[in-house]
XYZ file of C-alpha atoms in Angstrom:
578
model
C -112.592 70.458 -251.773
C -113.385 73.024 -249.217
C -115.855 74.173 -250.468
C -117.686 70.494 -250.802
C -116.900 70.269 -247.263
C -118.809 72.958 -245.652
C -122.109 72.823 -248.254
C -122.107 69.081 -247.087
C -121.510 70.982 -243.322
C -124.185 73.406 -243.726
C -126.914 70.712 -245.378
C -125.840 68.934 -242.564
C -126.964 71.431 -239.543
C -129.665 72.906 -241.545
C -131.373 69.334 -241.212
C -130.888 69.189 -237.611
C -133.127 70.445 -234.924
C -132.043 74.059 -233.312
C -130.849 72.768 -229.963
C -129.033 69.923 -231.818
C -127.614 73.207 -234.283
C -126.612 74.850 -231.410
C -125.045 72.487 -229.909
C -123.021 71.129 -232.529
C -121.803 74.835 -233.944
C -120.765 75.530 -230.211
C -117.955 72.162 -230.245
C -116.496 73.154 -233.802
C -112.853 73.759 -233.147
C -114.000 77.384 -234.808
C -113.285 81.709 -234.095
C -116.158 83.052 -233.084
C -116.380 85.073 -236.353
C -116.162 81.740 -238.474
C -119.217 79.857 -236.331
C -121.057 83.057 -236.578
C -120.800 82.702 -240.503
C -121.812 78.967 -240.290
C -124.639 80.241 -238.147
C -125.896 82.886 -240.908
C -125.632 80.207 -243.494
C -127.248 77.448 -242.311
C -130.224 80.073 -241.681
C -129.851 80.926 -245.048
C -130.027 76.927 -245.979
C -133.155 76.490 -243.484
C -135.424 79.953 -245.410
C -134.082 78.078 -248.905
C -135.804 74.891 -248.014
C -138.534 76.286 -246.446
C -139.350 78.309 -249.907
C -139.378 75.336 -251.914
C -141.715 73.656 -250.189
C -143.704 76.686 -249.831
C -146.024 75.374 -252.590
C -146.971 71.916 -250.676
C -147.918 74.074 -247.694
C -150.815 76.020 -246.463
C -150.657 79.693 -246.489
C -150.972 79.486 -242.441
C -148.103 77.590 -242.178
C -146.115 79.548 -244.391
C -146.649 82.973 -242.200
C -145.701 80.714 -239.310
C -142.565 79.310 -240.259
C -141.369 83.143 -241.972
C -142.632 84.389 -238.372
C -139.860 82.002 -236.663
C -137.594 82.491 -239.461
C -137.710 86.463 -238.857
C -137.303 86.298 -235.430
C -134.911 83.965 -235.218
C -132.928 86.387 -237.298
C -133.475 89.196 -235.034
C -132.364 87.081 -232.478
C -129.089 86.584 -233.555
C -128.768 90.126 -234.603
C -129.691 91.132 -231.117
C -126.721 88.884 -229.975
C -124.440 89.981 -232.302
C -125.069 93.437 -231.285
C -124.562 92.668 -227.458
C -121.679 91.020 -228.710
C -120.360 94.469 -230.059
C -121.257 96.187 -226.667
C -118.771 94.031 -225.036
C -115.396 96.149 -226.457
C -114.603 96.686 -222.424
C -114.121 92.606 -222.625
C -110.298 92.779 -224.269
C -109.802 95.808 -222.521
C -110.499 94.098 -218.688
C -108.141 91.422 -220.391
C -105.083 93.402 -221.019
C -105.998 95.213 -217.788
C -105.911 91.431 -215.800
C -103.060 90.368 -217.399
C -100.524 94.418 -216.921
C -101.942 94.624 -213.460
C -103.479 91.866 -211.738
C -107.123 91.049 -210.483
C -106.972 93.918 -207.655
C -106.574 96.562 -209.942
C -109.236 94.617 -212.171
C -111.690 94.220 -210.013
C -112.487 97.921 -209.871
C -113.365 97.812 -213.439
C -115.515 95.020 -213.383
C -117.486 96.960 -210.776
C -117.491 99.874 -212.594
C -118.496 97.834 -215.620
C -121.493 96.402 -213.089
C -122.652 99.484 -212.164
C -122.702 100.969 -215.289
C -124.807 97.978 -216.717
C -127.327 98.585 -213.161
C -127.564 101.908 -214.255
C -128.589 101.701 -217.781
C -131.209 99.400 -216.343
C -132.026 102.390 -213.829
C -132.757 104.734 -216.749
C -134.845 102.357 -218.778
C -137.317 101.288 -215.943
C -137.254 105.069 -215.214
C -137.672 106.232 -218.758
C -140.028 103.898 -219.939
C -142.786 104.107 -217.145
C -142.270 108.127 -215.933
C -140.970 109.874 -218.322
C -142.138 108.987 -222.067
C -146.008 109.331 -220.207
C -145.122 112.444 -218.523
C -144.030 113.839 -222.460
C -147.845 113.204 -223.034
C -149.170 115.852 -220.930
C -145.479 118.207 -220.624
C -146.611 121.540 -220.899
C -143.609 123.828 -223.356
C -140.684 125.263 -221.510
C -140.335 128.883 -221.783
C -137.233 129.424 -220.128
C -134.243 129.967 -222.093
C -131.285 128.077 -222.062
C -127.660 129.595 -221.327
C -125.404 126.943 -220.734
C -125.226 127.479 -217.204
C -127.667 124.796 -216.107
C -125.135 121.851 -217.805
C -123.125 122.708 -214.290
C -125.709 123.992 -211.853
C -128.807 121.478 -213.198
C -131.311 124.758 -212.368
C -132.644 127.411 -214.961
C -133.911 126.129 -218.402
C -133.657 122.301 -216.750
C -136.349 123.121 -214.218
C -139.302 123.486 -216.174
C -138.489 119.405 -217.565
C -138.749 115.833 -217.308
C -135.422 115.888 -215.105
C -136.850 116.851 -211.669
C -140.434 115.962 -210.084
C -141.629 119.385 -209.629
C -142.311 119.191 -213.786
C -144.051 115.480 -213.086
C -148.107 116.250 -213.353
C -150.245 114.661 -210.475
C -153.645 114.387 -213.135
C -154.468 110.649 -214.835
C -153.369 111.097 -218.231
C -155.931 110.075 -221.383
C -155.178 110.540 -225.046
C -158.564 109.199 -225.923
C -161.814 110.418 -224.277
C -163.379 107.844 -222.627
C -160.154 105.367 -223.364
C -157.594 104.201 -221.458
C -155.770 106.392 -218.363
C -152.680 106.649 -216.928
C -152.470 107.443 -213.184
C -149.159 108.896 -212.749
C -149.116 109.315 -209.011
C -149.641 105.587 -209.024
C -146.927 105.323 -211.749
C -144.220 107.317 -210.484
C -144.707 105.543 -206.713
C -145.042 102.012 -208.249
C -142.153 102.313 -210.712
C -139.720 103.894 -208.449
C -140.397 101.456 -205.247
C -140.243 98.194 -208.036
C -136.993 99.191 -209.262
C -135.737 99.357 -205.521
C -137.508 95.626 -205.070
C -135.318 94.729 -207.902
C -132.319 96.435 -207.185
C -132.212 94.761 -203.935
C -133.039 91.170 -205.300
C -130.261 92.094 -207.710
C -127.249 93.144 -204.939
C -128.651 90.253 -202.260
C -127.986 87.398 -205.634
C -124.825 88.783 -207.195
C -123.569 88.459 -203.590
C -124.662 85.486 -202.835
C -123.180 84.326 -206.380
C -119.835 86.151 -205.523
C -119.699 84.725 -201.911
C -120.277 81.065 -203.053
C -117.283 81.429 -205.680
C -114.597 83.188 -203.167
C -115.209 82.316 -200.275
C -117.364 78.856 -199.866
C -115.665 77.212 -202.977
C -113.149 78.992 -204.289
C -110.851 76.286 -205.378
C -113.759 75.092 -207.849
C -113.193 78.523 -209.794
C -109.511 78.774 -209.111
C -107.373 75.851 -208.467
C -103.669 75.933 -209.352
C -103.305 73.073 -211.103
C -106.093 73.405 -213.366
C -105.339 77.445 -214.442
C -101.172 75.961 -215.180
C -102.630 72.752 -217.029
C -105.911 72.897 -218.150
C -107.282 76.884 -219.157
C -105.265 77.527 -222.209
C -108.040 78.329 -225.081
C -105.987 76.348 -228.654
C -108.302 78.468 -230.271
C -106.444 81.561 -230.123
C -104.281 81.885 -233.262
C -103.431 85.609 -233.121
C -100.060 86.464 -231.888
C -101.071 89.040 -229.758
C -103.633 87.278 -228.326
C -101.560 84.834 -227.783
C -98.851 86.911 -225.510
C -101.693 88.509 -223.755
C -103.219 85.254 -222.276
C -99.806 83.977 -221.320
C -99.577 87.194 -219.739
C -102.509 87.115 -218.046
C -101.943 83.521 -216.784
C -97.979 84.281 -215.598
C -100.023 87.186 -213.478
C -102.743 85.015 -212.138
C -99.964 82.021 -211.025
C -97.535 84.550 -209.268
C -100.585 85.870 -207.252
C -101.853 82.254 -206.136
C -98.207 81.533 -205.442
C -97.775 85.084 -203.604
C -101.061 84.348 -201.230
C -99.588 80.529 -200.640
C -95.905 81.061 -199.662
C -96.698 84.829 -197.941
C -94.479 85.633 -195.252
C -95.558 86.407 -191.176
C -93.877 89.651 -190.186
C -92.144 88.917 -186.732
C -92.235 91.786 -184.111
C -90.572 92.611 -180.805
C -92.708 93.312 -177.856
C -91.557 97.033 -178.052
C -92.416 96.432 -181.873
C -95.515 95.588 -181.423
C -96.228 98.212 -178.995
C -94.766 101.132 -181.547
C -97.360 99.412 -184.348
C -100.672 99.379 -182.100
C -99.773 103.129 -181.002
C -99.156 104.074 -184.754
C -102.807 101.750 -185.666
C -104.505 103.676 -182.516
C -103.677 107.186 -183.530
C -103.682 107.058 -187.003
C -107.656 106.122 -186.234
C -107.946 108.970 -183.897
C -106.837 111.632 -186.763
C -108.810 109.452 -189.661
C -111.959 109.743 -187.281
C -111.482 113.683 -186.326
C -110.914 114.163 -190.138
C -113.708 112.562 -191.122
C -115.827 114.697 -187.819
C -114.277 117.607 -188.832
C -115.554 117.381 -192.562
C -119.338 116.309 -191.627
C -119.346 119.115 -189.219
C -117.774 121.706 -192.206
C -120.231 120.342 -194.800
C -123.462 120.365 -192.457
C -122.514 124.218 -191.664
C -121.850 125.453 -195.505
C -125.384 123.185 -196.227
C -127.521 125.530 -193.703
C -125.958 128.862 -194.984
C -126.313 127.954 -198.865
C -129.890 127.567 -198.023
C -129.998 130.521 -196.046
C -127.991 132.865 -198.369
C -128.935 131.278 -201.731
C -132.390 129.772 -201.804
C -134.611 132.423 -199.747
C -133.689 135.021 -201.438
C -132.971 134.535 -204.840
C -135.447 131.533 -205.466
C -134.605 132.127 -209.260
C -132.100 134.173 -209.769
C -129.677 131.514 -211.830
C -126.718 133.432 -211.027
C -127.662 132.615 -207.603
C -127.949 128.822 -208.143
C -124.998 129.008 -209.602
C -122.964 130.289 -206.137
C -124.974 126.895 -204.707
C -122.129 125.307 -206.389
C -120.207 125.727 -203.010
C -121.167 123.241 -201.326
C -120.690 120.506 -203.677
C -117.555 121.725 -204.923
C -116.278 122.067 -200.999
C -117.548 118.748 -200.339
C -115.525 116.952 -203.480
C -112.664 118.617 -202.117
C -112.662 117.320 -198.978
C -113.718 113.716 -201.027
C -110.753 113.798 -202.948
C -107.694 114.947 -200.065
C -109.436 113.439 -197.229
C -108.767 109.962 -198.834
C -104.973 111.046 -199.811
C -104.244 111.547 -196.396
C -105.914 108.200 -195.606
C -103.507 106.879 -197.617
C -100.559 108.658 -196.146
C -101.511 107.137 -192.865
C -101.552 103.871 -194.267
C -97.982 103.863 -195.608
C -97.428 104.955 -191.679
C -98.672 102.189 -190.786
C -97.229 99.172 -192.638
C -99.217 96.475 -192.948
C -98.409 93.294 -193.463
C -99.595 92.373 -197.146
C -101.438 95.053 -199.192
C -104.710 93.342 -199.020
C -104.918 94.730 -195.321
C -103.640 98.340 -196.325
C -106.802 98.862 -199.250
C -109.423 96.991 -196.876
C -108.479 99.470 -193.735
C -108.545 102.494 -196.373
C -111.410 101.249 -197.839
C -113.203 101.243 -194.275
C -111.862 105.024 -193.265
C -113.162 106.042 -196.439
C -116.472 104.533 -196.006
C -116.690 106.046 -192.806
C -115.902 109.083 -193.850
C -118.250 109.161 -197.274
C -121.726 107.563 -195.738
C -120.810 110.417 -192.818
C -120.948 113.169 -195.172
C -123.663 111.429 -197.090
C -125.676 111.305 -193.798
C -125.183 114.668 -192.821
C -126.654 115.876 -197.000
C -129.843 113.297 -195.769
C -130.486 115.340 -192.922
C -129.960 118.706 -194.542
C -131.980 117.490 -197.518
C -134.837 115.665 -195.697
C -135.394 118.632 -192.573
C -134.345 121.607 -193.653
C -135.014 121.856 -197.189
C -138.184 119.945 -196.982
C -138.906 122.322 -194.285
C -138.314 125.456 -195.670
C -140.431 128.155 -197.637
C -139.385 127.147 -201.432
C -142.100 126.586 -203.756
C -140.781 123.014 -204.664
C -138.414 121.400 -202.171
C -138.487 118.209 -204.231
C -136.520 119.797 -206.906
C -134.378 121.564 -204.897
C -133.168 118.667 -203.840
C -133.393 116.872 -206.898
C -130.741 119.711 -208.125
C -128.204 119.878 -205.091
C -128.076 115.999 -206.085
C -127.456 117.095 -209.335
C -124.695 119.360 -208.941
C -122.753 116.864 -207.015
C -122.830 114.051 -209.416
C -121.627 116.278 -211.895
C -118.941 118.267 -209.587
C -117.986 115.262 -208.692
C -117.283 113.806 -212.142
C -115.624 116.963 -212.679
C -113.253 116.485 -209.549
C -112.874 112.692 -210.276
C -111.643 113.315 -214.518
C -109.033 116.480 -212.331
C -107.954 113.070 -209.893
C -106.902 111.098 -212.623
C -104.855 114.284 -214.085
C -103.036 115.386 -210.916
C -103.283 112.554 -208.744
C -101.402 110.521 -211.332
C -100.921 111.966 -214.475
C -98.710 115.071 -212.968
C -97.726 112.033 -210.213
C -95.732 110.464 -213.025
C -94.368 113.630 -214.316
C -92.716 114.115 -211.383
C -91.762 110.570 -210.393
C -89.928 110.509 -213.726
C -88.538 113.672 -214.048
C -88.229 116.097 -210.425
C -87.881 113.537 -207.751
C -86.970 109.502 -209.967
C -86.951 108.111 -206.532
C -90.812 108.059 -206.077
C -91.287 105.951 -209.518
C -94.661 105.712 -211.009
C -97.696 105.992 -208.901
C -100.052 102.409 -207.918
C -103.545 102.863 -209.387
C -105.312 103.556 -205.550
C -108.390 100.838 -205.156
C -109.872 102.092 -201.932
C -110.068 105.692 -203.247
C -111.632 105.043 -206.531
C -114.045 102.337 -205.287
C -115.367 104.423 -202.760
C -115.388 107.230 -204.991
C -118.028 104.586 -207.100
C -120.027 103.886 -203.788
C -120.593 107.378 -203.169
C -121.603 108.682 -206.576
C -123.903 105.644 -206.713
C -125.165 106.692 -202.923
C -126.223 110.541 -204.436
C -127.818 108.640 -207.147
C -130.109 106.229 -205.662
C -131.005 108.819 -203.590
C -131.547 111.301 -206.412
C -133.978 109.119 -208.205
C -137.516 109.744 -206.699
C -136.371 113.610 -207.141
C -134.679 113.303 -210.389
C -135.989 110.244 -212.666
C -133.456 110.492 -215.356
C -130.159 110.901 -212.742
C -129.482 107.315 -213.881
C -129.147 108.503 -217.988
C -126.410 111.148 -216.522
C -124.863 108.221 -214.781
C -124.150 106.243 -217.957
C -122.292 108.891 -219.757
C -120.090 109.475 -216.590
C -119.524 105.833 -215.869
C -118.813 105.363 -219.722
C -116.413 108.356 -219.729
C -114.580 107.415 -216.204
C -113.968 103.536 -217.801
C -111.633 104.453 -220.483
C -110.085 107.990 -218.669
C -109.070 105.478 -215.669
C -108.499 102.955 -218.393
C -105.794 105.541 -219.896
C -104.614 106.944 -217.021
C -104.008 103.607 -215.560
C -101.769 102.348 -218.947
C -100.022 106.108 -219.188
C -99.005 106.704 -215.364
C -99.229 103.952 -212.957
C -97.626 100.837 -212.357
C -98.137 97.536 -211.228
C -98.431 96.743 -207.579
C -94.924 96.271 -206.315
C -96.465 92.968 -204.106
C -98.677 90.734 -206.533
C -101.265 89.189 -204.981
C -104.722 87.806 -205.063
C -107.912 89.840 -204.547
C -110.457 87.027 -205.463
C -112.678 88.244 -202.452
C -112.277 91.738 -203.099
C -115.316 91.631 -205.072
C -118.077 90.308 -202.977
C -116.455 92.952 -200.803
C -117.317 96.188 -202.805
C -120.918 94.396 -203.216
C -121.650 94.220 -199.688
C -120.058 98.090 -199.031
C -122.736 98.499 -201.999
C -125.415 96.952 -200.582
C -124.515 98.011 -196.740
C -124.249 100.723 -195.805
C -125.105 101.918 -199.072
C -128.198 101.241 -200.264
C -130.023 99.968 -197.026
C -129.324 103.386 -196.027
C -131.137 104.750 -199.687
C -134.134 102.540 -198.854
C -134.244 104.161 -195.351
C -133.952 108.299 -196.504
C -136.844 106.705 -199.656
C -138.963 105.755 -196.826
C -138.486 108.427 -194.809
C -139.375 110.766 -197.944
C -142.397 108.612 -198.307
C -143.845 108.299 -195.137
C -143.349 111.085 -193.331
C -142.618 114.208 -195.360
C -145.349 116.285 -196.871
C -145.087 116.932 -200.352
C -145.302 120.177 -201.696
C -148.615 122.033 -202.296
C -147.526 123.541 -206.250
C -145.457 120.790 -207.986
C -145.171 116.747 -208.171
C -147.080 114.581 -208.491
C -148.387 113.702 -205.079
C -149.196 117.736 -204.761
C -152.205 118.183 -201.995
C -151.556 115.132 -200.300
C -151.043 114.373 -196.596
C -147.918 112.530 -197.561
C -146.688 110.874 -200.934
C -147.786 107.275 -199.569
C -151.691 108.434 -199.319
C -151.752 108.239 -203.222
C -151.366 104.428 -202.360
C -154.263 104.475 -199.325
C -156.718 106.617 -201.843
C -155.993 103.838 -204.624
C -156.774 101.117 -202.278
C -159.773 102.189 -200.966
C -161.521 102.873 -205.053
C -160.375 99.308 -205.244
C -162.511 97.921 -202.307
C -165.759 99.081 -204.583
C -164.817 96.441 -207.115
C -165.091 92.184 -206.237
C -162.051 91.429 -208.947
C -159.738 93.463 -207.362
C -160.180 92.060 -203.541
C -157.377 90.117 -203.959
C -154.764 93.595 -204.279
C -156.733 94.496 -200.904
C -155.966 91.517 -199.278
C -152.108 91.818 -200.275
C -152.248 95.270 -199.300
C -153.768 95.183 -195.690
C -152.010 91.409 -195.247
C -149.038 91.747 -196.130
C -147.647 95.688 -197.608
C -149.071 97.114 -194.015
C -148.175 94.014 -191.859
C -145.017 94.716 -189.087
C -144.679 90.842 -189.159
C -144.583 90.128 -192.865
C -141.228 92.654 -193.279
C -139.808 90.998 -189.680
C -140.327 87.954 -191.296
C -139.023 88.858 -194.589
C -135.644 90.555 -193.285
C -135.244 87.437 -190.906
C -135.103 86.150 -193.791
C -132.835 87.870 -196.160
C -130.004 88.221 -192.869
């Protein structure tokens, strides 16, 4: 009888028109994996049908309708294989529902900015790169292992940094079609940071409308206790988990509504500002003291390691210094930020993570600043053959030291924590998963690469196997050592929060060191590109002035002097945006 029922169910949709398909597979009372089989089905139904009337119908016809049929196919093959990309989903589920949304919104950024970056590395790959293999020239440097860590040696002579980029128009064909890769390289890169930036401005505008404008509409109490259960679920364990996660999500809204005003005395309250004022004082000189540390090891590694062994790898391998200096100071810096914060009691825990979250901007986009000005006026400035990918490998060895120093963070910062909060000293306990550290840690790896991408093309490819391999070592470490926060509560904002700290200081301050690179800095005379120009931005001016000789193309001209070289259009356009 069953099986009467869904032929008669499948005849059914088949006649109907897609949308109305759709539609109606989406409100069966269905598993995913059974209205995915319907789905196949009915398509199998649908090319049936269409075969036996294959003889009334014209052969144009027929090539149509098996055109629709195949890609209709691929669609939902293409779905079905996002659908299998999506294994983090259960896994930010059991997260939500063991640890609340604070801990779980650090993976859903991480999970965003893994996504941004594979978008990085196709834009990147597809428009730079798989041209550039056209005209690559064949490495003869051998390869020892080495440059995995120190990004120099065999990797210098390929598609990783600029220097290997050529600055000719590539052609396959005589006479045929060219490919201007100065034009290429400038276009693609500053059109990803257009998009990038259209990107960040609507995902916060989309967070900010959902926390902070209307967040009732997304989150109200009565409707999560009455009205979000999904009678779908049949599995047990499924079943646990989303009571679970809804227990967690009610004690947080409950936590936030009923949360208590600590009452001080006037000598209270003059012991907690003195506490505030000089636990800023030593997160400040910390934070002074490290940019002024880092900025003197920068201008002796160039001095000791660059002039005179240009390329000696052994060499490049001692510029590992700096970068593994700097992640030190990265990684205790930000415990004794939160030290200080355990000084100072706050009064719920979202105040603790947002003031450690703001020390350990300060102190990250400081230290950033300080590699900028190293980077951008004294490398550019010195006597190495190709200061582009210098630079593009300094970048490289601290994403990757970095990585190194964040997998060694989750071993002894919690991992050996738990050893001895269960074993050595019981009154410590398990560790709490530390937000503020590890989003920061996020912003600033992000930072180096956005920087790293007009010197490095493909930093965004090594970005995807370290996000990738950070999700599920946090993931672990999180489920093996820490606890959940001893105070639940709710972090709906915290969110749009690491977006703006993304977007501001972050990458406004990538747009201005791109600019700067642009603009104003020469580009090296033997490698790149832009090679024996004035600056990397004349490859633009050249281009527009060939395109003044031709009528069809007056209308780029007009865009160009208008509104790309116009101090009022951008005024007008960041009035705008702010």
């Amino acid at each position: 009888h069953g099986f009467y029922a869904e032929e008669t169910l499948v005849g059914n949709l088949a006649s109907m028109s897609p949308s109305e398909r759709i539609k109606a597979i989406q409100k069966m009372p269905e598993t995913m994996k059974k209205k995915r089989e319907i789905r196949n089905k009915v398509l199998k139904e649908i090319t049936k049908k269409s075969r036996h009337r294959s003889t009334q119908l014209s052969c144009c016809t027929q090539c149509l309708q098996g055109i629709a049929v195949s890609f209709r196919r691929f669609g939902n093959s293409l779905s079905e294989y996002f659908h299998l990309l999506q294994l983090q989903y259960k896994t930010l589920k059991v997260i939500g529902a063991e640890f609340g949304t604070s801990v779980l919104s650090y993976f859903i950024f991480l999970k965003w900015l893994l996504t941004f970056n594979i978008f990085s590395f196709l834009i990147n790959f597809s428009f730079i790169t798989i041209p550039q293999f056209v005209a690559a020239e064949p490495n003869n440097l051998s390869f020892t292992g080495l440059e995995l860590l120190t990004g120099a040696g065999y990797f210098q002579q390929t598609v990783l940094y600029y220097g290997f980029y050529t600055n000719a128009t590539i052609s396959k064909i005589k006479n045929g079609p060219s490919y201007n890769m100065q034009l290429a390289y400038i276009f693609t890169v500053g059109l990803y940071f257009v998009i990038c930036f259209l990107i960040l401005l609507f995902s916060m505008a989309k967070s900010f409308c959902r926390n902070f404008i209307n967040p009732q509409a997304y989150s109200g109490n009565a409707s999560k206790l009455l009205c979000t259960w999904d009678f779908n679920i049949t599995n047990e364990k499924a079943v646990k988990l989303k009571q679970k996660n809804l227990s967690t999500q009610i004690k947080e809204d409950l936590t936030e509504v009923n949360q208590e005003v600590l009452s001080f005395s006037v000598t209270g309250r003059v012991v907690c500002i003195a506490i505030h004022f000089a636990s800023w004082v030593a997160s400040l000189g910390t934070a002074l003291a490290a940019c002024a540390g880092v900025y003197f090891l920068s201008t002796n590694n160039l001095r000791l390691f660059v002039k005179g062994h240009r390329n000696d790898l052994e060499s490049q391998a001692a510029m590992l210094v700096l970068p593994v200096v700097t992640s030190l100071l990265n990684v205790l810096i930000p415990f004794f930020y939160s030290w200080l914060g355990r000084l100072e009691r706050f009064q719920t825990p979202g105040q603790h993570i947002y003031v450690t979250i703001t020390r350990n901007i300060i102190l990250k986009m400081s230290i950033v600043g300080i590699l900028c000005y190293y980077w951008l006026n004294i490398v550019a400035a010195s006597e190495s053959q190709c200061w582009e990918t210098l630079v593009g490998q300094d970048i490289y060895r601290f994403i990757v030291v970095d990585f190194i120093f964040c997998l060694l963070g989750s071993f002894f910062g919690e991992f050996l924590r738990r050893i001895i909060g269960t074993t050595v000293c019981v009154s410590l306990g398990l560790p709490e998963f530390d937000i503020g550290r590890n989003v920061l840690d996020l912003i600033y790896v992000q930072t180096l690469t956005w920087i790293g991408i007009f010197f490095s093309p493909l930093l965004p490819g090594i970005q995807i196997i370290s996000f990738s391999i950070v999700f599920y070592v946090k993931k672990v470490s999180l489920m093996m050592n820490c606890q959940p926060p001893r105070k639940v509560w709710r972090t709906a904002q915290m969110t749009t929060s690491f977006m703006f700290l993304l977007f501001f200081p972050s990458f406004l301050g990538v747009l201005s060191v791109i600019g700067v690179t642009v603009w104003r800095l020469k580009p090296s005379e033997e490698c790149g590109p832009f090679r024996g120009l004035s600056s990397m931005y004349a490859a633009v001016s050249e281009w527009i002035e060939v395109l003044e000789n031709y009528t069809a193309s007056k209308w780029v001209v007009w865009i160009y002097h208008n509104l790309i070289t116009s101090e009022l259009f951008f005024f007008i356009l960041s009035t705008l945006v702010l």
